[in-house]
Amino acid sequence: MERRLAAILAADVAGYSTLMERDEAGTFDRIKAIRKDLFEPGIAKRHGRIFKLMGDGMLAEFSSAVDAVECAVSLQRALDERNSTVLEGERIQVRMGINLGEVIIDGEDCYGDGVNISARLQELADAGGICASGKIVREVERTLSFTFEPMGDQQVKNIAEPVSAYRVLRDGIDPERRRQSGSLALPKKPSVAVLPFTNMGGDAEQEYFADGLVEDLITGLSKIPSLFVIARNSSFAYKGKALDVRQIARELGVRYVVEGSVRRAANRLRITGELIEGKDATNVWADKFEGSAEDIFDLQDRFTESIVGALEPTLRRAEIERARRKRPDSLDAYDLYLRALPHSYANTPADTDEALRLLTHALSLDPNFAPAHGNAAWGYEQRFLRGGFHPEDRAAALRHANIALTLGADDPQPLSMGAFVHSTITQDFERAINALDKALKLNENSALAHGFSSMVHMFSENYDRACDHAHKALRLSPFDPMNYHPYLTLAWVHLFTDRFEEAVHYSNLAIQVNPGFSILHATLVVSYARLDRIEAAQAAAARLLEVSPGWTVSEFARMKAIRPQLMDGMASALRKAGLPE
């Protein structure tokens, strides 16, 4: 008998008996259709073969562990999409287990512990989930960007030795689903999330000030290489929500949470804060800092240094020094910049106009304030690409981008903004990548830099690095309103490599983050059209025209960051869906 090493995927239908009891014929037909429409072609596409079918499940063999894991994730995503159009009581959810081991080949069948362990891992998986062995994870973790959450050593039926098991987390789960499905794995570094501070001043107009203080604190902590810091936009997803600290720590995948308050009265400022261990909500550190409003940066530095000292006592003062941001010369300019930020993040045409108004005022007071130039560059870039390709917007975007790259050479934010604007407007990808690499050397925790890096590497068709940066951005800031950038990267990478089901999946996730951005809807149309799912493509096209009534294929095709041959293919698919020329 032949023996060989193989990756075995085991799958069964969760709640099969209940489904059959409720509707035997209907359940049988739905399972049969899923097998024919999704599983058989999906497994063949990843170079696998089904070697055993059961009433509620199947076993498949792959020569590659990477193919097995990618296939499992792809099938679960396709099943999620299919279930989204089915009544809840009729949905089919599948549990999957994957193992790498030696198997015995007997004709078309496979036997041995390699197969048996896969079946036992499948029993450990959640409905709609995937459980992989330690052997699989060690084989694929450097190649694939999925998160593997340890489940510990598991004693399973008819296997003498405990089996190391991992839950495969499919990146891109929205906040509500993550809250229902559990926690993210903890990074190896000390990890922290800084939550929005409470404004104790009683003046709602000062809310932006408390938010800006927290943003600067997050920036300072993020620049310290020995820490893993959740990005601002994911922390701010909890603003105004009364949730338990332990729950927040689980959802964000961090060991520590910082909470605090700000009171600003006349020219006096008081900051209070505490560092909390997320597992059991114990207080690690607490302190308060008082001074005049003119001393805000000194107060922030003292606050940041105290938190770092509590997290990592061995950190040297030099790391704190490297974390300091270049200060604006005018506090009034800084104030206007803080007021502009929420409008920049909102990213609607009206908000972009308001952000640019505030940023222009800030720069009139402090022409050398690099972060304001970075945000202004991005604002004008958005106007140019989404507002009719007017030459004056292009010129303004490049002017501010160049200033941001020069004045902000020691700050990841203006470097990232300036680099991205050059990639989309001038297609100088080499310059953009160099600036983004510099930004990540300054702050490897910058979700913004990783997100923009994913886009620029995708434009330059370095797809592996693009996906690496996209997944890193999503892990650093899972609830970020800017996450449509890494999701769009993943959608286009899969689209351009003929993996259209995954392109549909990531397009939908991008739209969930920013439903008003026409490019995301256009990408979904193309993905459906390339699958020859014309009705779905036409429905997505109708939604695109609702979002952007004057949208045309020819206007979309004016984007220069995508290679002409790839853009021609996208334009053809858009026409296939009936969109106007």
Coordinates of C-alpha atoms in Angstrom, one line a residue:
M1 CA 0.0 0.0 0.0
E2 CA 1.2 3.5 -0.8
R3 CA 1.9 6.0 2.0
R4 CA 2.2 9.7 1.5
L5 CA 2.1 13.0 3.3
A6 CA -1.2 14.9 2.7
A7 CA -3.3 17.7 4.1
I8 CA -6.7 16.3 4.9
L9 CA -9.8 18.5 5.0
A10 CA -12.8 17.1 6.9
A11 CA -16.2 18.9 6.7
D12 CA -19.7 18.2 8.1
V13 CA -23.0 20.0 8.4
A14 CA -23.6 21.6 11.8
G15 CA -27.0 20.7 13.3
Y16 CA -27.6 18.1 10.6
S17 CA -30.1 16.0 12.6
T18 CA -32.2 19.1 13.5
L19 CA -32.3 20.2 9.9
M20 CA -33.3 16.8 8.6
E21 CA -36.0 16.5 11.2
R22 CA -37.4 19.9 10.2
D23 CA -37.3 19.3 6.4
E24 CA -35.6 16.1 5.2
A25 CA -36.1 16.6 1.5
G26 CA -35.3 20.3 1.5
T27 CA -32.2 19.8 3.6
F28 CA -30.9 17.0 1.4
D29 CA -31.5 19.1 -1.8
R30 CA -29.7 22.1 -0.3
I31 CA -26.7 20.1 0.9
K32 CA -26.5 18.4 -2.6
A33 CA -26.6 21.8 -4.3
I34 CA -23.9 23.3 -2.0
R35 CA -21.7 20.3 -2.7
K36 CA -22.1 20.7 -6.5
D37 CA -22.0 24.5 -6.7
L38 CA -19.3 25.3 -4.1
F39 CA -17.4 22.4 -2.7
E40 CA -16.6 20.3 -5.8
P41 CA -15.4 23.2 -8.0
G42 CA -13.8 25.0 -5.0
I43 CA -11.7 21.9 -4.0
A44 CA -10.7 21.1 -7.6
K45 CA -9.6 24.8 -8.0
R46 CA -7.2 24.4 -5.1
H47 CA -5.8 21.1 -6.6
G48 CA -7.6 18.9 -4.1
R49 CA -9.8 15.8 -4.5
I50 CA -12.8 14.5 -2.6
F51 CA -12.2 10.9 -1.6
K52 CA -15.1 10.2 0.6
L53 CA -18.7 11.5 0.8
M54 CA -21.1 11.0 3.8
G55 CA -24.7 12.1 4.1
D56 CA -23.7 15.2 6.1
G57 CA -20.0 15.6 5.2
M58 CA -17.0 14.8 3.1
L59 CA -13.2 14.3 3.2
A60 CA -10.8 15.8 0.8
E61 CA -7.0 15.4 0.2
F62 CA -4.6 18.1 -0.8
S63 CA -0.9 17.8 -1.5
S64 CA -0.3 21.3 -0.2
A65 CA -1.2 22.6 3.3
V66 CA -1.5 26.1 1.9
D67 CA -4.1 25.0 -0.6
A68 CA -6.1 23.1 2.0
V69 CA -6.3 26.2 4.3
E70 CA -7.0 28.6 1.5
C71 CA -9.7 26.3 0.2
A72 CA -11.4 25.9 3.6
V73 CA -11.5 29.7 4.1
S74 CA -12.8 30.3 0.5
L75 CA -15.5 27.7 0.9
Q76 CA -16.7 29.2 4.3
R77 CA -16.8 32.7 2.7
A78 CA -18.8 31.4 -0.3
L79 CA -21.2 29.7 2.1
D80 CA -21.6 32.9 4.1
E81 CA -22.5 34.7 1.0
R82 CA -25.0 32.0 0.0
N83 CA -26.5 31.9 3.4
S84 CA -27.1 35.7 3.4
T85 CA -29.9 35.2 0.9
V86 CA -31.5 32.2 2.7
L87 CA -34.0 32.2 5.5
E88 CA -32.3 31.6 8.9
G89 CA -34.0 28.2 9.5
E90 CA -32.8 26.9 6.1
R91 CA -29.1 28.0 6.3
I92 CA -26.5 25.3 6.0
Q93 CA -23.4 25.9 8.2
V94 CA -20.4 23.7 7.9
R95 CA -17.6 22.8 10.5
M96 CA -14.2 22.0 9.1
G97 CA -11.0 20.4 10.4
I98 CA -7.6 20.3 8.7
N99 CA -4.6 18.2 9.5
L100 CA -1.2 17.4 7.9
G101 CA 0.0 13.8 8.3
E102 CA 0.9 10.5 6.7
V103 CA -2.0 8.7 5.1
I104 CA -2.4 5.2 3.6
I105 CA -3.7 5.1 0.0
D106 CA -6.1 2.3 -1.0
G107 CA -7.5 2.9 -4.5
E108 CA -9.4 6.2 -4.3
D109 CA -9.6 6.1 -0.5
C110 CA -7.3 7.4 2.3
Y111 CA -6.9 6.0 5.8
G112 CA -4.8 6.5 8.9
D113 CA -4.3 8.9 11.8
G114 CA -3.8 11.8 9.4
V115 CA -7.4 11.4 8.3
N116 CA -8.8 10.6 11.8
I117 CA -7.3 13.7 13.4
S118 CA -8.9 15.9 10.7
A119 CA -12.3 14.4 11.6
R120 CA -11.7 15.0 15.3
L121 CA -10.6 18.6 14.7
Q122 CA -13.8 19.2 12.7
E123 CA -15.8 18.2 15.8
L124 CA -13.9 21.0 17.7
A125 CA -14.8 23.7 15.2
D126 CA -17.6 26.2 15.6
A127 CA -20.5 26.2 13.1
G128 CA -19.1 28.1 10.1
G129 CA -15.6 27.7 11.6
I130 CA -12.3 26.0 10.8
C131 CA -10.0 24.2 13.2
A132 CA -6.5 23.3 12.2
S133 CA -3.8 21.2 13.7
G134 CA -0.5 22.6 14.9
K135 CA 1.2 20.8 12.1
I136 CA -0.9 22.7 9.6
V137 CA -0.3 26.0 11.3
R138 CA 3.5 25.6 11.4
E139 CA 3.4 24.8 7.7
V140 CA 1.4 27.8 6.6
E141 CA 1.8 30.6 9.1
R142 CA 4.7 32.3 7.2
T143 CA 2.8 32.1 3.9
L144 CA -0.8 32.9 4.8
S145 CA -2.0 36.1 6.5
F146 CA -4.8 34.5 8.5
T147 CA -4.8 34.6 12.3
F148 CA -4.5 31.3 14.0
E149 CA -5.9 31.4 17.6
P150 CA -4.5 28.7 19.9
M151 CA -7.0 26.4 21.4
G152 CA -4.5 24.4 23.4
D153 CA -3.7 20.7 23.4
Q154 CA -6.9 18.7 22.9
Q155 CA -7.5 15.1 23.9
V156 CA -9.6 13.6 21.1
K157 CA -11.4 10.3 20.6
N158 CA -9.3 7.3 19.5
I159 CA -6.0 9.3 19.3
A160 CA -3.5 8.5 22.0
E161 CA -1.5 11.8 22.1
P162 CA -3.1 15.2 22.6
V163 CA -3.5 17.2 19.4
S164 CA -2.5 20.9 19.2
A165 CA -5.5 22.8 17.8
Y166 CA -5.9 26.3 16.4
R167 CA -9.0 28.2 15.4
V168 CA -8.5 29.8 11.9
L169 CA -9.8 33.4 12.1
R170 CA -10.9 34.7 8.8
D171 CA -9.7 38.4 8.7
G172 CA -12.3 40.9 7.9
I173 CA -15.0 39.9 10.3
D174 CA -17.1 42.9 11.2
P175 CA -17.2 44.2 14.8
E176 CA -20.7 42.7 15.6
R177 CA -19.7 39.3 14.3
R178 CA -16.4 39.4 16.2
R179 CA -18.3 40.3 19.4
Q180 CA -20.4 37.2 18.8
S181 CA -17.6 34.8 17.8
G182 CA -15.0 35.5 20.5
S183 CA -11.6 37.1 20.8
L184 CA -8.5 37.8 18.7
A185 CA -5.2 36.1 19.6
L186 CA -2.9 38.2 21.7
P187 CA 0.3 39.5 20.0
K188 CA 3.7 38.5 21.4
K189 CA 4.5 42.1 22.3
P190 CA 2.8 44.0 25.2
S191 CA -0.4 45.1 23.6
V192 CA -2.6 48.1 24.5
A193 CA -5.8 49.9 23.3
V194 CA -6.4 53.5 24.4
L195 CA -10.1 54.2 24.6
P196 CA -11.7 57.6 24.0
F197 CA -11.4 59.8 27.1
T198 CA -14.4 61.2 28.8
N199 CA -14.8 65.0 28.4
M200 CA -15.5 66.2 32.0
G201 CA -15.6 69.9 31.1
G202 CA -19.3 70.0 30.5
D203 CA -18.8 71.8 27.2
A204 CA -19.7 69.6 24.2
E205 CA -17.6 71.9 22.0
Q206 CA -14.5 70.6 23.8
E207 CA -15.2 66.9 22.8
Y208 CA -12.9 67.2 19.9
F209 CA -10.1 68.3 22.3
A210 CA -10.3 65.1 24.4
D211 CA -10.4 63.1 21.2
G212 CA -7.3 64.8 19.8
L213 CA -5.4 64.3 23.1
V214 CA -6.1 60.5 22.9
E215 CA -5.1 60.5 19.2
D216 CA -1.7 62.0 20.1
L217 CA -1.3 59.5 22.9
I218 CA -2.0 56.6 20.6
T219 CA 0.5 58.1 18.1
G220 CA 3.2 58.4 20.8
L221 CA 2.7 54.8 22.0
S222 CA 2.6 53.4 18.5
K223 CA 6.1 54.7 17.7
I224 CA 7.6 52.6 20.4
P225 CA 8.8 49.4 18.7
S226 CA 8.4 47.1 21.7
L227 CA 4.6 47.8 21.9
F228 CA 1.6 46.6 19.8
V229 CA -0.9 49.4 19.8
I230 CA -4.4 49.3 18.4
A231 CA -5.0 52.2 16.0
R232 CA -7.1 55.2 16.8
N233 CA -10.1 54.4 14.6
S234 CA -10.7 51.0 16.1
S235 CA -10.4 52.3 19.6
F236 CA -12.9 55.0 18.8
A237 CA -15.5 52.4 17.7
Y238 CA -16.2 52.2 21.4
K239 CA -16.8 55.9 21.9
G240 CA -20.0 56.4 24.0
K241 CA -20.5 52.7 24.6
A242 CA -20.8 51.3 28.1
L243 CA -18.9 48.0 27.6
D244 CA -16.9 45.9 30.1
V245 CA -13.2 46.4 29.8
R246 CA -12.6 42.7 29.6
Q247 CA -15.0 42.4 26.6
I248 CA -13.2 45.2 24.8
A249 CA -9.8 43.6 25.5
R250 CA -11.0 40.3 24.0
E251 CA -12.5 41.9 20.9
L252 CA -9.5 44.0 20.1
G253 CA -7.0 41.2 21.1
V254 CA -5.0 43.3 23.6
R255 CA -3.6 42.6 27.1
Y256 CA -4.1 46.2 28.4
V257 CA -6.7 49.0 28.1
V258 CA -6.1 52.7 28.9
E259 CA -9.1 54.7 30.1
G260 CA -9.2 58.3 31.2
S261 CA -10.8 61.7 31.3
V262 CA -10.0 65.3 30.4
R263 CA -11.2 68.5 32.0
R264 CA -10.4 71.8 30.3
A265 CA -11.6 74.9 32.1
A266 CA -10.4 78.3 30.9
N267 CA -6.6 77.9 30.6
R268 CA -6.3 74.9 32.9
L269 CA -6.1 71.3 31.9
R270 CA -6.4 68.1 33.9
I271 CA -5.8 64.6 32.5
T272 CA -6.5 61.5 34.5
G273 CA -5.9 58.0 33.3
E274 CA -5.6 54.4 34.3
L275 CA -4.0 51.3 32.8
I276 CA -6.1 48.2 33.2
E277 CA -5.2 44.5 32.7
G278 CA -7.9 43.3 30.3
K279 CA -8.1 39.7 31.4
D280 CA -9.5 40.3 34.9
A281 CA -10.0 44.2 34.9
T282 CA -7.3 44.8 37.5
N283 CA -5.8 48.2 37.8
V284 CA -2.1 48.3 36.9
W285 CA -1.5 52.1 37.1
A286 CA -3.4 55.3 37.7
D287 CA -2.3 58.9 37.8
K288 CA -3.4 62.5 37.1
F289 CA -1.6 65.4 35.4
E290 CA -2.4 69.1 35.7
G291 CA -1.1 72.2 34.0
S292 CA -2.0 75.1 31.7
A293 CA -3.4 74.5 28.2
E294 CA -0.1 75.9 26.9
D295 CA 1.6 72.9 28.5
I296 CA -0.5 70.3 26.7
F297 CA 2.4 68.6 24.9
D298 CA 4.4 68.3 28.1
L299 CA 1.4 66.8 29.8
Q300 CA 1.0 64.3 27.0
D301 CA 4.6 63.3 27.1
R302 CA 4.5 62.8 30.9
F303 CA 1.3 60.7 30.5
T304 CA 2.7 58.6 27.7
E305 CA 6.0 58.0 29.6
S306 CA 4.1 56.9 32.7
I307 CA 2.0 54.4 30.7
V308 CA 5.1 53.0 28.9
G309 CA 6.9 52.7 32.2
A310 CA 4.0 50.7 33.6
L311 CA 3.9 48.5 30.6
E312 CA 7.5 48.0 29.9
P313 CA 9.8 49.1 32.8
T314 CA 13.0 48.4 30.8
L315 CA 12.2 50.9 28.1
R316 CA 14.8 53.6 27.8
R317 CA 14.2 57.3 27.7
A318 CA 15.5 57.2 24.1
E319 CA 12.4 55.3 23.0
I320 CA 10.2 58.0 24.6
E321 CA 12.2 60.7 22.7
R322 CA 11.7 58.9 19.4
A323 CA 8.0 58.8 20.1
R324 CA 7.7 62.6 20.3
R325 CA 5.9 64.1 17.3
K326 CA 7.1 67.3 15.8
R327 CA 5.0 70.0 17.4
P328 CA 3.1 72.7 15.6
D329 CA 4.3 76.3 16.3
S330 CA 0.8 77.5 16.8
L331 CA -1.7 75.9 19.3
D332 CA -4.5 77.6 17.3
A333 CA -3.4 75.7 14.2
Y334 CA -3.3 72.4 16.2
D335 CA -6.8 73.2 17.5
L336 CA -8.1 73.6 13.9
Y337 CA -6.3 70.5 12.8
L338 CA -8.1 68.5 15.5
R339 CA -11.4 69.9 14.4
A340 CA -10.7 68.8 10.8
L341 CA -9.9 65.2 11.7
P342 CA -13.4 63.8 12.1
H343 CA -14.4 65.3 8.7
S344 CA -11.3 63.8 7.1
Y345 CA -12.2 60.4 8.5
A346 CA -15.9 60.7 7.4
N347 CA -14.7 61.0 3.8
T348 CA -17.9 62.3 2.2
P349 CA -17.7 65.1 -0.3
A350 CA -19.3 67.6 2.2
D351 CA -17.0 66.5 5.0
T352 CA -14.0 66.7 2.7
D353 CA -14.9 70.3 1.9
E354 CA -15.2 71.1 5.6
A355 CA -11.9 69.4 6.4
L356 CA -10.1 71.4 3.7
R357 CA -11.6 74.6 5.0
L358 CA -10.3 73.9 8.5
L359 CA -7.0 72.7 7.3
T360 CA -6.5 75.7 5.1
H361 CA -7.1 78.0 8.1
A362 CA -4.7 75.9 10.2
L363 CA -2.0 76.2 7.6
S364 CA -2.4 79.9 7.3
L365 CA -1.5 80.1 11.0
D366 CA 1.3 77.5 10.8
P367 CA 2.5 76.8 7.2
N368 CA 5.0 74.2 8.4
F369 CA 2.5 71.9 10.2
A370 CA 3.2 68.7 8.3
P371 CA 0.2 66.6 9.4
A372 CA -2.2 69.3 8.2
H373 CA -0.4 69.3 4.8
G374 CA -0.8 65.5 4.7
N375 CA -4.5 65.6 5.4
A376 CA -5.0 68.4 2.9
A377 CA -3.2 66.4 0.2
W378 CA -5.5 63.5 0.8
G379 CA -8.6 65.8 0.8
Y380 CA -7.7 67.3 -2.6
E381 CA -6.9 63.9 -4.0
Q382 CA -10.4 62.8 -3.0
R383 CA -11.8 65.8 -4.7
F384 CA -9.8 65.2 -7.8
L385 CA -10.7 61.5 -8.2
R386 CA -14.3 61.7 -7.0
G387 CA -15.2 65.2 -8.2
G388 CA -14.5 65.3 -11.9
F389 CA -10.7 65.3 -12.3
H390 CA -10.3 69.1 -12.1
P391 CA -6.7 70.2 -12.7
E392 CA -6.7 72.7 -9.8
D393 CA -7.5 69.9 -7.3
R394 CA -4.7 67.7 -8.8
A395 CA -2.3 70.6 -8.4
A396 CA -3.3 71.3 -4.8
A397 CA -3.1 67.6 -3.9
L398 CA 0.5 67.4 -5.2
R399 CA 1.6 70.7 -3.7
H400 CA 0.4 69.6 -0.2
A401 CA 1.8 66.1 -0.7
N402 CA 5.3 67.3 -1.6
I403 CA 5.3 69.7 1.4
A404 CA 4.1 66.8 3.7
L405 CA 6.9 64.5 2.4
T406 CA 9.5 67.2 3.0
L407 CA 8.3 68.7 6.4
G408 CA 7.0 65.4 7.7
A409 CA 10.1 63.2 7.1
D410 CA 10.0 62.1 10.7
D411 CA 6.2 61.5 11.0
P412 CA 4.4 58.5 9.5
Q413 CA 1.1 60.3 9.0
P414 CA 2.2 63.0 6.5
L415 CA 4.6 60.5 4.9
S416 CA 1.8 58.0 4.3
M417 CA -0.7 60.6 3.1
G418 CA 1.9 62.2 0.7
A419 CA 3.0 58.8 -0.6
F420 CA -0.5 57.6 -1.4
V421 CA -1.4 60.8 -3.2
H422 CA 1.6 60.5 -5.4
S423 CA 0.7 56.8 -6.2
T424 CA -2.8 57.6 -7.4
I425 CA -2.1 60.9 -9.2
T426 CA 1.5 60.6 -10.6
Q427 CA 1.9 56.8 -10.5
D428 CA 5.4 57.3 -9.0
F429 CA 5.1 54.0 -7.2
E430 CA 8.8 53.8 -6.3
R431 CA 8.8 57.1 -4.6
A432 CA 5.6 56.2 -2.8
I433 CA 6.9 52.9 -1.6
N434 CA 10.1 54.4 -0.3
A435 CA 8.2 57.0 1.7
L436 CA 5.8 54.3 3.1
D437 CA 8.7 52.1 4.0
K438 CA 10.2 55.0 5.9
A439 CA 6.9 55.6 7.6
L440 CA 6.8 52.0 8.8
K441 CA 10.4 52.2 10.1
L442 CA 9.3 55.1 12.2
N443 CA 6.2 53.3 13.4
E444 CA 5.6 49.7 12.5
N445 CA 2.2 49.9 14.3
S446 CA 0.8 52.5 11.8
A447 CA -2.4 50.9 10.4
L448 CA -2.6 53.9 8.1
A449 CA 0.8 53.3 6.6
H450 CA 0.1 49.5 6.2
G451 CA -3.3 50.3 4.6
F452 CA -1.8 52.7 2.1
S453 CA 1.2 50.4 1.5
S454 CA -1.2 47.6 0.6
M455 CA -2.8 49.8 -2.1
V456 CA 0.5 51.0 -3.6
H457 CA 2.0 47.5 -3.7
M458 CA -1.2 46.4 -5.4
F459 CA -0.9 49.2 -8.0
S460 CA 2.7 48.1 -8.7
E461 CA 1.5 44.4 -8.9
N462 CA 3.5 43.1 -6.0
Y463 CA 0.5 41.2 -4.7
D464 CA 2.1 39.2 -1.9
R465 CA 3.4 42.3 -0.2
A466 CA 0.1 44.0 -0.8
C467 CA -1.8 41.3 1.0
D468 CA 0.7 41.2 3.8
H469 CA 0.2 44.9 4.4
A470 CA -3.5 44.7 4.1
H471 CA -3.9 41.9 6.7
K472 CA -1.5 43.8 9.0
A473 CA -3.6 46.9 8.7
L474 CA -6.8 45.0 9.5
R475 CA -5.2 43.4 12.6
L476 CA -3.9 46.6 13.9
S477 CA -7.2 48.4 13.5
P478 CA -10.1 45.9 13.0
F479 CA -12.9 48.5 13.2
D480 CA -11.3 51.3 11.2
P481 CA -13.4 53.4 8.9
M482 CA -10.3 53.5 6.6
N483 CA -10.3 49.7 6.3
Y484 CA -12.0 50.0 2.9
H485 CA -8.4 50.6 1.6
P486 CA -7.0 47.2 2.7
Y487 CA -10.3 45.4 1.8
L488 CA -10.1 47.0 -1.7
T489 CA -6.5 45.9 -2.0
L490 CA -7.6 42.3 -1.2
A491 CA -10.5 42.5 -3.6
W492 CA -8.4 43.7 -6.5
V493 CA -5.6 41.3 -5.9
H494 CA -8.0 38.4 -6.0
L495 CA -9.8 39.9 -9.0
F496 CA -6.6 40.3 -10.9
T497 CA -5.5 36.7 -10.1
D498 CA -8.8 35.2 -11.3
R499 CA -10.1 34.4 -7.8
F500 CA -13.5 36.0 -8.2
E501 CA -15.3 34.5 -5.3
E502 CA -12.8 36.0 -2.9
A503 CA -13.0 39.3 -4.8
V504 CA -16.8 39.3 -4.2
H505 CA -16.2 38.6 -0.5
Y506 CA -13.6 41.5 0.0
S507 CA -15.7 43.9 -2.1
N508 CA -18.7 43.4 0.1
L509 CA -16.5 43.9 3.2
A510 CA -15.2 47.2 1.7
I511 CA -18.7 48.4 1.0
Q512 CA -19.7 47.6 4.6
V513 CA -17.0 50.0 5.7
N514 CA -17.7 52.8 3.2
P515 CA -21.0 52.3 1.4
G516 CA -20.8 55.7 -0.3
F517 CA -17.6 55.0 -2.2
S518 CA -18.4 54.2 -5.9
I519 CA -15.1 52.4 -6.7
L520 CA -16.0 49.6 -4.2
H521 CA -19.4 49.0 -5.8
A522 CA -17.8 49.0 -9.2
T523 CA -15.3 46.3 -8.0
L524 CA -18.2 44.2 -6.8
V525 CA -19.9 44.5 -10.2
V526 CA -16.7 43.4 -12.0
S527 CA -16.3 40.4 -9.6
Y528 CA -19.8 39.2 -10.2
A529 CA -19.6 39.7 -14.0
R530 CA -16.3 37.7 -14.1
L531 CA -18.2 34.9 -12.4
D532 CA -20.9 35.2 -15.0
R533 CA -23.4 35.9 -12.3
I534 CA -25.0 38.6 -14.4
E535 CA -28.1 39.1 -12.3
A536 CA -26.0 39.7 -9.2
A537 CA -23.7 42.0 -11.3
Q538 CA -26.7 44.0 -12.5
A539 CA -28.1 44.3 -8.9
A540 CA -24.7 45.6 -7.8
A541 CA -24.6 48.0 -10.7
A542 CA -28.0 49.4 -9.7
R543 CA -26.7 50.1 -6.2
L544 CA -23.6 51.8 -7.7
L545 CA -25.8 54.2 -9.7
E546 CA -27.9 54.9 -6.5
V547 CA -24.7 55.9 -4.7
S548 CA -23.2 57.8 -7.7
P549 CA -26.0 58.8 -10.2
G550 CA -23.7 60.3 -12.8
W551 CA -21.2 57.4 -12.7
T552 CA -19.9 56.2 -16.1
V553 CA -17.5 53.4 -17.3
S554 CA -15.3 56.0 -19.1
E555 CA -14.9 58.1 -16.0
F556 CA -13.9 55.1 -14.0
A557 CA -11.4 54.0 -16.6
R558 CA -9.6 57.4 -16.2
M559 CA -7.8 56.1 -13.1
K560 CA -4.2 55.7 -14.1
A561 CA -2.9 53.7 -11.1
I562 CA -4.2 50.4 -12.6
R563 CA -2.3 49.0 -15.6
P564 CA -4.2 49.6 -18.8
Q565 CA -4.7 45.9 -19.7
L566 CA -6.2 45.3 -16.2
M567 CA -8.4 48.4 -16.4
D568 CA -9.6 47.3 -19.9
G569 CA -10.7 44.0 -18.4
M570 CA -12.6 45.8 -15.6
A571 CA -14.3 48.2 -18.1
S572 CA -15.4 45.3 -20.2
A573 CA -17.0 43.5 -17.2
L574 CA -18.7 46.8 -16.2
R575 CA -20.2 47.1 -19.7
K576 CA -21.3 43.5 -19.5
A577 CA -23.4 44.4 -16.4
G578 CA -25.1 47.2 -18.4
L579 CA -23.5 50.2 -16.9
P580 CA -23.5 53.4 -19.0
E581 CA -20.5 54.2 -21.1

